[in-house]
Amino acid sequence: MRPSTCFILLLTTGLVLLLLMGIHARSSRISRQAELQERAMLVHRLRLTDLCLFTEARYTRHPAMADLHAPFQDHPTALEHFPSGSLVTPPVTLQRSYAPRP
């Protein structure tokens, strides 16, 4: 078998698997729509905050309530103490409000 044929087979297999994953995700979401709506109503009724993503620092636990200088509260040039701080960016609303104005 030629190398180009192997590549085409591998590429086709990958694309088919990607398509099947998308179909599975869509069908799972449709089948769980009632459960998702019920959970959304519960969150609204109990006035719950954002999902807690990490357990380390307050600016990674609740990204929507974080401020831009929280990681550097000890010193302006301090290094990041927590690994999750490199995975979570500040909310878009904060990035927009501190963006340089033209």
Coordinates of C-alpha atoms in Angstrom, one line a residue:
M1 CA 0.0 0.0 0.0
R2 CA 1.3 3.4 -1.0
P3 CA 2.0 6.0 1.8
S4 CA -0.4 8.4 0.2
T5 CA -3.2 5.8 0.4
C6 CA -2.4 5.2 4.1
F7 CA -2.6 8.9 4.7
I8 CA -5.9 9.3 2.9
L9 CA -7.3 6.4 4.8
L10 CA -6.1 7.8 8.1
L11 CA -7.5 11.3 7.3
T12 CA -10.8 9.9 6.2
T13 CA -11.1 7.8 9.4
G14 CA -10.3 10.8 11.5
L15 CA -12.9 12.9 9.8
V16 CA -15.6 10.2 10.1
L17 CA -14.8 9.9 13.8
L18 CA -15.0 13.6 14.2
L19 CA -18.3 13.7 12.5
L20 CA -19.7 10.9 14.6
M21 CA -18.5 12.7 17.8
G22 CA -20.4 15.8 16.7
I23 CA -23.6 13.7 16.0
H24 CA -23.3 12.0 19.4
A25 CA -22.9 15.3 21.2
R26 CA -25.9 16.8 19.5
S27 CA -28.1 13.8 20.2
S28 CA -27.0 13.8 23.8
R29 CA -27.8 17.4 24.2
I30 CA -31.2 17.0 22.7
S31 CA -32.0 14.1 24.9
R32 CA -31.0 16.0 28.0
Q33 CA -32.7 19.3 27.1
A34 CA -35.4 18.9 29.8
E35 CA -32.8 18.1 32.5
L36 CA -30.7 21.1 31.5
Q37 CA -33.7 23.4 31.7
E38 CA -34.6 22.0 35.1
R39 CA -31.1 22.7 36.4
A40 CA -31.1 26.2 34.9
M41 CA -34.4 26.9 36.8
L42 CA -32.9 25.6 40.0
V43 CA -29.8 27.7 39.6
H44 CA -32.0 30.8 39.0
R45 CA -34.3 30.0 41.9
L46 CA -31.5 29.4 44.4
R47 CA -29.4 32.3 43.0
L48 CA -26.3 30.3 42.7
T49 CA -23.0 31.8 41.6
D50 CA -20.7 30.6 38.8
L51 CA -19.4 27.1 38.7
C52 CA -16.3 26.6 40.9
L53 CA -13.6 25.4 38.4
F54 CA -10.6 25.1 40.6
T55 CA -10.0 25.0 44.4
E56 CA -6.8 27.1 44.5
A57 CA -7.2 30.8 44.4
R58 CA -10.3 33.0 44.4
Y59 CA -9.6 34.4 40.9
T60 CA -9.6 30.9 39.5
R61 CA -12.6 29.6 41.6
H62 CA -15.0 32.3 40.3
P63 CA -13.6 33.8 37.1
A64 CA -16.6 36.1 36.5
M65 CA -15.9 37.8 39.9
A66 CA -12.2 38.1 39.5
D67 CA -10.3 41.3 38.9
L68 CA -7.2 41.7 36.7
H69 CA -4.7 42.4 39.5
A70 CA -5.7 39.5 41.9
P71 CA -2.9 37.2 40.8
F72 CA -0.4 40.0 41.5
Q73 CA -1.7 41.1 44.9
D74 CA 1.5 40.2 46.7
H75 CA 3.8 42.1 44.3
P76 CA 3.2 43.6 40.8
T77 CA 5.8 41.4 39.3
A78 CA 5.1 38.3 41.4
L79 CA 5.1 34.9 39.6
E80 CA 1.9 32.9 39.4
H81 CA 1.6 30.7 42.5
F82 CA -1.1 28.4 41.2
P83 CA -1.0 26.2 38.0
S84 CA -4.6 26.9 37.3
G85 CA -3.9 30.6 37.0
S86 CA -2.3 29.9 33.6
L87 CA -5.4 28.1 32.4
V88 CA -8.1 30.7 33.3
T89 CA -8.1 34.1 31.7
P90 CA -9.9 37.1 33.2
P91 CA -13.5 37.6 32.0
V92 CA -14.1 39.4 28.7
T93 CA -15.9 42.2 30.5
L94 CA -12.8 43.0 32.5
Q95 CA -10.5 42.7 29.5
R96 CA -12.7 45.2 27.6
S97 CA -12.9 47.7 30.5
Y98 CA -9.1 47.8 30.9
A99 CA -8.3 47.8 27.2
P100 CA -6.4 50.8 25.8
R101 CA -8.6 53.3 24.3
P102 CA -7.9 54.6 20.8

